[in-house]
mmCIF file with all atom_site columns, C-alpha atoms in Angstrom:
data_model
loop_
_atom_site.group_PDB
_atom_site.id
_atom_site.type_symbol
_atom_site.label_atom_id
_atom_site.label_alt_id
_atom_site.label_comp_id
_atom_site.label_asym_id
_atom_site.label_entity_id
_atom_site.label_seq_id
_atom_site.pdbx_PDB_ins_code
_atom_site.Cartn_x
_atom_site.Cartn_y
_atom_site.Cartn_z
_atom_site.occupancy
_atom_site.B_iso_or_equiv
_atom_site.pdbx_formal_charge
_atom_site.auth_seq_id
_atom_site.auth_comp_id
_atom_site.auth_asym_id
_atom_site.auth_atom_id
_atom_site.pdbx_PDB_model_num
ATOM 1   C CA . MET A 1 1   ? -21.390 51.077 -21.012 1.00 0.00 ? 397 MET A CA 1
ATOM 2   C CA . THR A 1 2   ? -22.970 51.109 -24.405 1.00 0.00 ? 398 THR A CA 1
ATOM 3   C CA . PRO A 1 3   ? -21.446 48.781 -26.985 1.00 0.00 ? 399 PRO A CA 1
ATOM 4   C CA . THR A 1 4   ? -20.547 50.204 -30.368 1.00 0.00 ? 400 THR A CA 1
ATOM 5   C CA . SER A 1 5   ? -19.577 48.426 -33.550 1.00 0.00 ? 401 SER A CA 1
ATOM 6   C CA . THR A 1 6   ? -16.118 48.617 -35.046 1.00 0.00 ? 402 THR A CA 1
ATOM 7   C CA . THR A 1 7   ? -14.637 48.039 -38.447 1.00 0.00 ? 403 THR A CA 1
ATOM 8   C CA . HIS A 1 8   ? -13.064 44.836 -37.149 1.00 0.00 ? 404 HIS A CA 1
ATOM 9   C CA . GLY A 1 9   ? -16.521 43.418 -36.437 1.00 0.00 ? 405 GLY A CA 1
ATOM 10  C CA . ALA A 1 10  ? -16.262 43.296 -32.646 1.00 0.00 ? 406 ALA A CA 1
ATOM 11  C CA . ARG A 1 11  ? -18.242 45.244 -30.118 1.00 0.00 ? 407 ARG A CA 1
ATOM 12  C CA . ALA A 1 12  ? -16.306 47.880 -28.254 1.00 0.00 ? 408 ALA A CA 1
ATOM 13  C CA . ALA A 1 13  ? -17.128 49.291 -24.854 1.00 0.00 ? 409 ALA A CA 1
ATOM 14  C CA . ARG A 1 14  ? -16.976 52.982 -24.250 1.00 0.00 ? 410 ARG A CA 1
ATOM 15  C CA . LEU A 1 15  ? -13.726 53.932 -22.631 1.00 0.00 ? 411 LEU A CA 1
ATOM 16  C CA . PRO A 1 16  ? -14.406 54.944 -19.012 1.00 0.00 ? 412 PRO A CA 1
ATOM 17  C CA . ALA A 1 17  ? -13.617 58.599 -18.309 1.00 0.00 ? 413 ALA A CA 1
ATOM 18  C CA . TRP A 1 18  ? -10.978 57.707 -15.692 1.00 0.00 ? 414 TRP A CA 1
ATOM 19  C CA . VAL A 1 19  ? -8.809  55.672 -18.095 1.00 0.00 ? 415 VAL A CA 1
ATOM 20  C CA . PRO A 1 20  ? -6.926  58.599 -19.744 1.00 0.00 ? 416 PRO A CA 1
ATOM 21  C CA . VAL A 1 21  ? -6.035  60.005 -16.302 1.00 0.00 ? 417 VAL A CA 1
ATOM 22  C CA . PHE A 1 22  ? -4.966  56.569 -15.035 1.00 0.00 ? 418 PHE A CA 1
ATOM 23  C CA . ASN A 1 23  ? -2.919  55.989 -18.208 1.00 0.00 ? 419 ASN A CA 1
ATOM 24  C CA . ALA A 1 24  ? -1.103  59.326 -17.894 1.00 0.00 ? 420 ALA A CA 1
ATOM 25  C CA . ILE A 1 25  ? -0.093  58.596 -14.293 1.00 0.00 ? 421 ILE A CA 1
ATOM 26  C CA . THR A 1 26  ? 0.792   54.968 -15.029 1.00 0.00 ? 422 THR A CA 1
ATOM 27  C CA . ARG A 1 27  ? 2.830   55.921 -18.116 1.00 0.00 ? 423 ARG A CA 1
ATOM 28  C CA . ARG A 1 28  ? 5.013   58.233 -15.989 1.00 0.00 ? 424 ARG A CA 1
ATOM 29  C CA . LEU A 1 29  ? 5.475   55.687 -13.207 1.00 0.00 ? 425 LEU A CA 1
ATOM 30  C CA . LEU A 1 30  ? 6.421   52.910 -15.628 1.00 0.00 ? 426 LEU A CA 1
ATOM 31  C CA . ALA A 1 31  ? 8.825   55.182 -17.496 1.00 0.00 ? 427 ALA A CA 1
ATOM 32  C CA . LEU A 1 32  ? 10.595  55.808 -14.179 1.00 0.00 ? 428 LEU A CA 1
ATOM 33  C CA . GLY A 1 33  ? 10.771  52.049 -13.542 1.00 0.00 ? 429 GLY A CA 1
ATOM 34  C CA . ALA A 1 34  ? 8.182   51.894 -10.765 1.00 0.00 ? 430 ALA A CA 1
ATOM 35  C CA . PRO A 1 35  ? 6.283   48.593 -10.703 1.00 0.00 ? 431 PRO A CA 1
ATOM 36  C CA . VAL A 1 36  ? 2.570   49.006 -11.368 1.00 0.00 ? 432 VAL A CA 1
ATOM 37  C CA . GLY A 1 37  ? 1.125   45.509 -11.020 1.00 0.00 ? 433 GLY A CA 1
ATOM 38  C CA . PRO A 1 38  ? 1.289   43.601 -14.302 1.00 0.00 ? 434 PRO A CA 1
ATOM 39  C CA . ASP A 1 39  ? 1.453   46.825 -16.343 1.00 0.00 ? 435 ASP A CA 1
ATOM 40  C CA . MET A 1 40  ? 4.158   47.636 -18.878 1.00 0.00 ? 436 MET A CA 1
ATOM 41  C CA . LEU A 1 41  ? 4.526   50.291 -21.536 1.00 0.00 ? 437 LEU A CA 1
ATOM 42  C CA . LEU A 1 42  ? 3.658   49.004 -24.997 1.00 0.00 ? 438 LEU A CA 1
ATOM 43  C CA . THR A 1 43  ? 5.173   50.937 -27.887 1.00 0.00 ? 439 THR A CA 1
ATOM 44  C CA . VAL A 1 44  ? 3.959   50.127 -31.387 1.00 0.00 ? 440 VAL A CA 1
ATOM 45  C CA . ARG A 1 45  ? 4.246   51.965 -34.682 1.00 0.00 ? 441 ARG A CA 1
ATOM 46  C CA . GLY A 1 46  ? 1.112   53.901 -35.656 1.00 0.00 ? 442 GLY A CA 1
ATOM 47  C CA . ARG A 1 47  ? -0.681  52.241 -38.549 1.00 0.00 ? 443 ARG A CA 1
ATOM 48  C CA . ARG A 1 48  ? -1.191  55.520 -40.431 1.00 0.00 ? 444 ARG A CA 1
ATOM 49  C CA . THR A 1 49  ? 1.644   57.777 -39.298 1.00 0.00 ? 445 THR A CA 1
ATOM 50  C CA . GLY A 1 50  ? 4.372   55.220 -38.680 1.00 0.00 ? 446 GLY A CA 1
ATOM 51  C CA . LEU A 1 51  ? 5.262   57.131 -35.512 1.00 0.00 ? 447 LEU A CA 1
ATOM 52  C CA . PRO A 1 52  ? 5.830   55.237 -32.253 1.00 0.00 ? 448 PRO A CA 1
ATOM 53  C CA . ARG A 1 53  ? 2.787   55.230 -29.961 1.00 0.00 ? 449 ARG A CA 1
ATOM 54  C CA . THR A 1 54  ? 3.120   54.262 -26.301 1.00 0.00 ? 450 THR A CA 1
ATOM 55  C CA . THR A 1 55  ? 0.430   53.226 -23.847 1.00 0.00 ? 451 THR A CA 1
ATOM 56  C CA . PRO A 1 56  ? 0.369   51.282 -20.583 1.00 0.00 ? 452 PRO A CA 1
ATOM 57  C CA . VAL A 1 57  ? -1.163  47.807 -20.843 1.00 0.00 ? 453 VAL A CA 1
ATOM 58  C CA . ALA A 1 58  ? -1.570  44.938 -18.400 1.00 0.00 ? 454 ALA A CA 1
ATOM 59  C CA . ILE A 1 59  ? 0.433   41.875 -19.387 1.00 0.00 ? 455 ILE A CA 1
ATOM 60  C CA . CYS A 1 60  ? -1.368  38.593 -18.759 1.00 0.00 ? 456 CYS A CA 1
ATOM 61  C CA . SER A 1 61  ? 0.956   35.691 -18.051 1.00 0.00 ? 457 SER A CA 1
ATOM 62  C CA . SER A 1 62  ? 0.727   32.139 -16.837 1.00 0.00 ? 458 SER A CA 1
ATOM 63  C CA . GLY A 1 63  ? 3.396   29.517 -17.271 1.00 0.00 ? 459 GLY A CA 1
ATOM 64  C CA . ASP A 1 64  ? 5.326   30.256 -20.446 1.00 0.00 ? 460 ASP A CA 1
ATOM 65  C CA . ARG A 1 65  ? 2.458   32.139 -22.117 1.00 0.00 ? 461 ARG A CA 1
ATOM 66  C CA . ARG A 1 66  ? 1.821   35.855 -22.006 1.00 0.00 ? 462 ARG A CA 1
ATOM 67  C CA . GLY A 1 67  ? -0.168  38.401 -23.869 1.00 0.00 ? 463 GLY A CA 1
ATOM 68  C CA . VAL A 1 68  ? -2.314  41.467 -23.770 1.00 0.00 ? 464 VAL A CA 1
ATOM 69  C CA . ILE A 1 69  ? -6.084  41.933 -23.942 1.00 0.00 ? 465 ILE A CA 1
ATOM 70  C CA . GLY A 1 70  ? -7.990  44.977 -25.138 1.00 0.00 ? 466 GLY A CA 1
ATOM 71  C CA . VAL A 1 71  ? -10.257 44.988 -22.089 1.00 0.00 ? 467 VAL A CA 1
ATOM 72  C CA . PHE A 1 72  ? -12.333 47.898 -23.394 1.00 0.00 ? 468 PHE A CA 1
ATOM 73  C CA . GLY A 1 73  ? -12.640 46.437 -26.896 1.00 0.00 ? 469 GLY A CA 1
ATOM 74  C CA . GLU A 1 74  ? -11.050 47.898 -29.984 1.00 0.00 ? 470 GLU A CA 1
ATOM 75  C CA . SER A 1 75  ? -8.515  50.613 -29.250 1.00 0.00 ? 471 SER A CA 1
ATOM 76  C CA . ASP A 1 76  ? -5.854  52.423 -31.215 1.00 0.00 ? 472 ASP A CA 1
ATOM 77  C CA . TRP A 1 77  ? -3.073  50.382 -29.634 1.00 0.00 ? 473 TRP A CA 1
ATOM 78  C CA . ALA A 1 78  ? -4.854  47.141 -30.627 1.00 0.00 ? 474 ALA A CA 1
ATOM 79  C CA . ARG A 1 79  ? -5.399  48.345 -34.201 1.00 0.00 ? 475 ARG A CA 1
ATOM 80  C CA . ASN A 1 80  ? -1.764  49.434 -34.423 1.00 0.00 ? 476 ASN A CA 1
ATOM 81  C CA . LEU A 1 81  ? -0.506  46.134 -33.015 1.00 0.00 ? 477 LEU A CA 1
ATOM 82  C CA . ARG A 1 82  ? -2.730  44.207 -35.414 1.00 0.00 ? 478 ARG A CA 1
ATOM 83  C CA . ALA A 1 83  ? -1.310  46.201 -38.347 1.00 0.00 ? 479 ALA A CA 1
ATOM 84  C CA . ASP A 1 84  ? 2.357   45.991 -37.314 1.00 0.00 ? 480 ASP A CA 1
ATOM 85  C CA . GLY A 1 85  ? 2.686   42.735 -35.375 1.00 0.00 ? 481 GLY A CA 1
ATOM 86  C CA . HIS A 1 86  ? 5.747   43.981 -33.482 1.00 0.00 ? 482 HIS A CA 1
ATOM 87  C CA . ALA A 1 87  ? 6.126   46.080 -30.355 1.00 0.00 ? 483 ALA A CA 1
ATOM 88  C CA . THR A 1 88  ? 8.444   47.046 -27.526 1.00 0.00 ? 484 THR A CA 1
ATOM 89  C CA . LEU A 1 89  ? 7.581   46.374 -23.887 1.00 0.00 ? 485 LEU A CA 1
ATOM 90  C CA . ARG A 1 90  ? 9.246   48.617 -21.344 1.00 0.00 ? 486 ARG A CA 1
ATOM 91  C CA . VAL A 1 91  ? 9.452   49.356 -17.645 1.00 0.00 ? 487 VAL A CA 1
ATOM 92  C CA . GLY A 1 92  ? 12.116  51.912 -16.795 1.00 0.00 ? 488 GLY A CA 1
ATOM 93  C CA . ARG A 1 93  ? 15.267  51.098 -18.767 1.00 0.00 ? 489 ARG A CA 1
ATOM 94  C CA . ARG A 1 94  ? 14.334  47.460 -19.308 1.00 0.00 ? 490 ARG A CA 1
ATOM 95  C CA . ARG A 1 95  ? 13.096  46.921 -22.863 1.00 0.00 ? 491 ARG A CA 1
ATOM 96  C CA . GLU A 1 96  ? 11.999  43.859 -24.765 1.00 0.00 ? 492 GLU A CA 1
ATOM 97  C CA . GLN A 1 97  ? 11.113  43.494 -28.424 1.00 0.00 ? 493 GLN A CA 1
ATOM 98  C CA . VAL A 1 98  ? 8.108   41.226 -28.995 1.00 0.00 ? 494 VAL A CA 1
ATOM 99  C CA . THR A 1 99  ? 6.113   39.782 -31.848 1.00 0.00 ? 495 THR A CA 1
ATOM 100 C CA . ALA A 1 100 ? 2.352   39.757 -31.367 1.00 0.00 ? 496 ALA A CA 1
ATOM 101 C CA . VAL A 1 101 ? -0.039  37.188 -32.798 1.00 0.00 ? 497 VAL A CA 1
ATOM 102 C CA . GLU A 1 102 ? -3.733  38.007 -32.600 1.00 0.00 ? 498 GLU A CA 1
ATOM 103 C CA . LEU A 1 103 ? -5.834  35.160 -31.237 1.00 0.00 ? 499 LEU A CA 1
ATOM 104 C CA . THR A 1 104 ? -9.393  34.661 -32.406 1.00 0.00 ? 500 THR A CA 1
ATOM 105 C CA . GLY A 1 105 ? -12.206 32.203 -31.784 1.00 0.00 ? 501 GLY A CA 1
ATOM 106 C CA . ASP A 1 106 ? -11.304 29.182 -29.678 1.00 0.00 ? 502 ASP A CA 1
ATOM 107 C CA . ASP A 1 107 ? -7.705  30.385 -29.287 1.00 0.00 ? 503 ASP A CA 1
ATOM 108 C CA . ALA A 1 108 ? -8.866  33.653 -27.695 1.00 0.00 ? 504 ALA A CA 1
ATOM 109 C CA . VAL A 1 109 ? -11.249 31.773 -25.383 1.00 0.00 ? 505 VAL A CA 1
ATOM 110 C CA . ALA A 1 110 ? -8.402  29.433 -24.386 1.00 0.00 ? 506 ALA A CA 1
ATOM 111 C CA . PHE A 1 111 ? -6.207  32.448 -23.581 1.00 0.00 ? 507 PHE A CA 1
ATOM 112 C CA . PHE A 1 112 ? -8.846  33.822 -21.206 1.00 0.00 ? 508 PHE A CA 1
ATOM 113 C CA . ARG A 1 113 ? -9.267  30.371 -19.619 1.00 0.00 ? 509 ARG A CA 1
ATOM 114 C CA . ASP A 1 114 ? -5.608  29.256 -19.494 1.00 0.00 ? 510 ASP A CA 1
ATOM 115 C CA . VAL A 1 115 ? -3.691  32.521 -19.013 1.00 0.00 ? 511 VAL A CA 1
ATOM 116 C CA . LEU A 1 116 ? -5.858  35.347 -17.658 1.00 0.00 ? 512 LEU A CA 1
ATOM 117 C CA . ALA A 1 117 ? -8.022  33.305 -15.274 1.00 0.00 ? 513 ALA A CA 1
ATOM 118 C CA . PRO A 1 118 ? -5.102  31.591 -13.453 1.00 0.00 ? 514 PRO A CA 1
ATOM 119 C CA . GLN A 1 119 ? -3.256  34.923 -13.151 1.00 0.00 ? 515 GLN A CA 1
ATOM 120 C CA . ALA A 1 120 ? -6.358  36.629 -11.753 1.00 0.00 ? 516 ALA A CA 1
ATOM 121 C CA . ARG A 1 121 ? -7.139  33.789 -9.339  1.00 0.00 ? 517 ARG A CA 1
ATOM 122 C CA . ALA A 1 122 ? -3.573  33.820 -7.970  1.00 0.00 ? 518 ALA A CA 1
ATOM 123 C CA . ASP A 1 123 ? -4.080  37.232 -6.336  1.00 0.00 ? 519 ASP A CA 1
ATOM 124 C CA . PRO A 1 124 ? -7.315  38.462 -4.712  1.00 0.00 ? 520 PRO A CA 1
ATOM 125 C CA . ILE A 1 125 ? -6.608  42.105 -5.629  1.00 0.00 ? 521 ILE A CA 1
ATOM 126 C CA . ASN A 1 126 ? -5.956  41.176 -9.255  1.00 0.00 ? 522 ASN A CA 1
ATOM 127 C CA . ALA A 1 127 ? -9.105  39.024 -9.302  1.00 0.00 ? 523 ALA A CA 1
ATOM 128 C CA . TRP A 1 128 ? -11.146 41.951 -7.963  1.00 0.00 ? 524 TRP A CA 1
ATOM 129 C CA . PHE A 1 129 ? -9.632  44.328 -10.539 1.00 0.00 ? 525 PHE A CA 1
ATOM 130 C CA . VAL A 1 130 ? -10.268 41.982 -13.475 1.00 0.00 ? 526 VAL A CA 1
ATOM 131 C CA . ARG A 1 131 ? -13.873 41.376 -12.416 1.00 0.00 ? 527 ARG A CA 1
ATOM 132 C CA . SER A 1 132 ? -14.846 44.843 -11.165 1.00 0.00 ? 528 SER A CA 1
ATOM 133 C CA . VAL A 1 133 ? -12.810 47.291 -13.231 1.00 0.00 ? 529 VAL A CA 1
ATOM 134 C CA . ASP A 1 134 ? -12.199 45.362 -16.466 1.00 0.00 ? 530 ASP A CA 1
ATOM 135 C CA . HIS A 1 135 ? -15.649 43.696 -16.266 1.00 0.00 ? 531 HIS A CA 1
ATOM 136 C CA . ILE A 1 136 ? -14.218 40.324 -17.275 1.00 0.00 ? 532 ILE A CA 1
ATOM 137 C CA . ASP A 1 137 ? -15.915 37.222 -15.905 1.00 0.00 ? 533 ASP A CA 1
ATOM 138 C CA . ILE A 1 138 ? -13.017 34.790 -15.498 1.00 0.00 ? 534 ILE A CA 1
ATOM 139 C CA . ASP A 1 139 ? -15.559 31.992 -15.026 1.00 0.00 ? 535 ASP A CA 1
ATOM 140 C CA . ASP A 1 140 ? -16.961 32.650 -18.524 1.00 0.00 ? 536 ASP A CA 1
ATOM 141 C CA . PRO A 1 141 ? -13.990 32.745 -20.909 1.00 0.00 ? 537 PRO A CA 1
ATOM 142 C CA . ALA A 1 142 ? -16.179 32.409 -24.023 1.00 0.00 ? 538 ALA A CA 1
ATOM 143 C CA . GLY A 1 143 ? -18.323 35.389 -23.057 1.00 0.00 ? 539 GLY A CA 1
ATOM 144 C CA . SER A 1 144 ? -15.325 37.410 -21.921 1.00 0.00 ? 540 SER A CA 1
ATOM 145 C CA . ALA A 1 145 ? -13.535 36.944 -25.253 1.00 0.00 ? 541 ALA A CA 1
ATOM 146 C CA . VAL A 1 146 ? -16.366 38.501 -27.266 1.00 0.00 ? 542 VAL A CA 1
ATOM 147 C CA . GLY A 1 147 ? -15.373 41.929 -28.560 1.00 0.00 ? 543 GLY A CA 1
ATOM 148 C CA . ARG A 1 148 ? -11.976 42.006 -26.882 1.00 0.00 ? 544 ARG A CA 1
ATOM 149 C CA . PRO A 1 149 ? -8.844  41.749 -29.022 1.00 0.00 ? 545 PRO A CA 1
ATOM 150 C CA . VAL A 1 150 ? -6.309  39.284 -27.637 1.00 0.00 ? 546 VAL A CA 1
ATOM 151 C CA . PHE A 1 151 ? -2.651  39.159 -28.631 1.00 0.00 ? 547 PHE A CA 1
ATOM 152 C CA . GLU A 1 152 ? -0.178  36.521 -27.547 1.00 0.00 ? 548 GLU A CA 1
ATOM 153 C CA . LEU A 1 153 ? 3.333   37.911 -27.190 1.00 0.00 ? 549 LEU A CA 1
ATOM 154 C CA . PHE A 1 154 ? 6.582   36.173 -28.139 1.00 0.00 ? 550 PHE A CA 1
ATOM 155 C CA . PRO A 1 155 ? 10.198  37.321 -27.903 1.00 0.00 ? 551 PRO A CA 1
ATOM 156 C CA . ALA A 1 156 ? 11.202  38.906 -31.215 1.00 0.00 ? 552 ALA A CA 1
#
């Protein structure tokens, strides 16, 4: 994957070709209420159009903290969430309004260390996915946080 620069100043990885296909399948399953690991549908207002935009994302949670990471760097959903600060999480008919706070610097590193790493280590399949598919080294939270937007989520 070749890094590219973004207007937000972070490197962004090229989106793997399989992601749009995976997202289309996952979006349908989640809309029907089928559990797909830690994934939920994130709906946020588009920063330019104001129209709702929905994409599946993996929710990272440990203890009373939870959030979402742009594992492939800057993405439209991350830019939209940054601009709006509010979103809806959904699986099937269950919906939750959330407020998102972007974490940067030491706070983002702490999120990788204190939230993502324990969640990944709790399940061997999740640990494999985070390391092999998302290319996140849970043993290097500082390096993993570089170029990946991180948002902590709170009930609205």
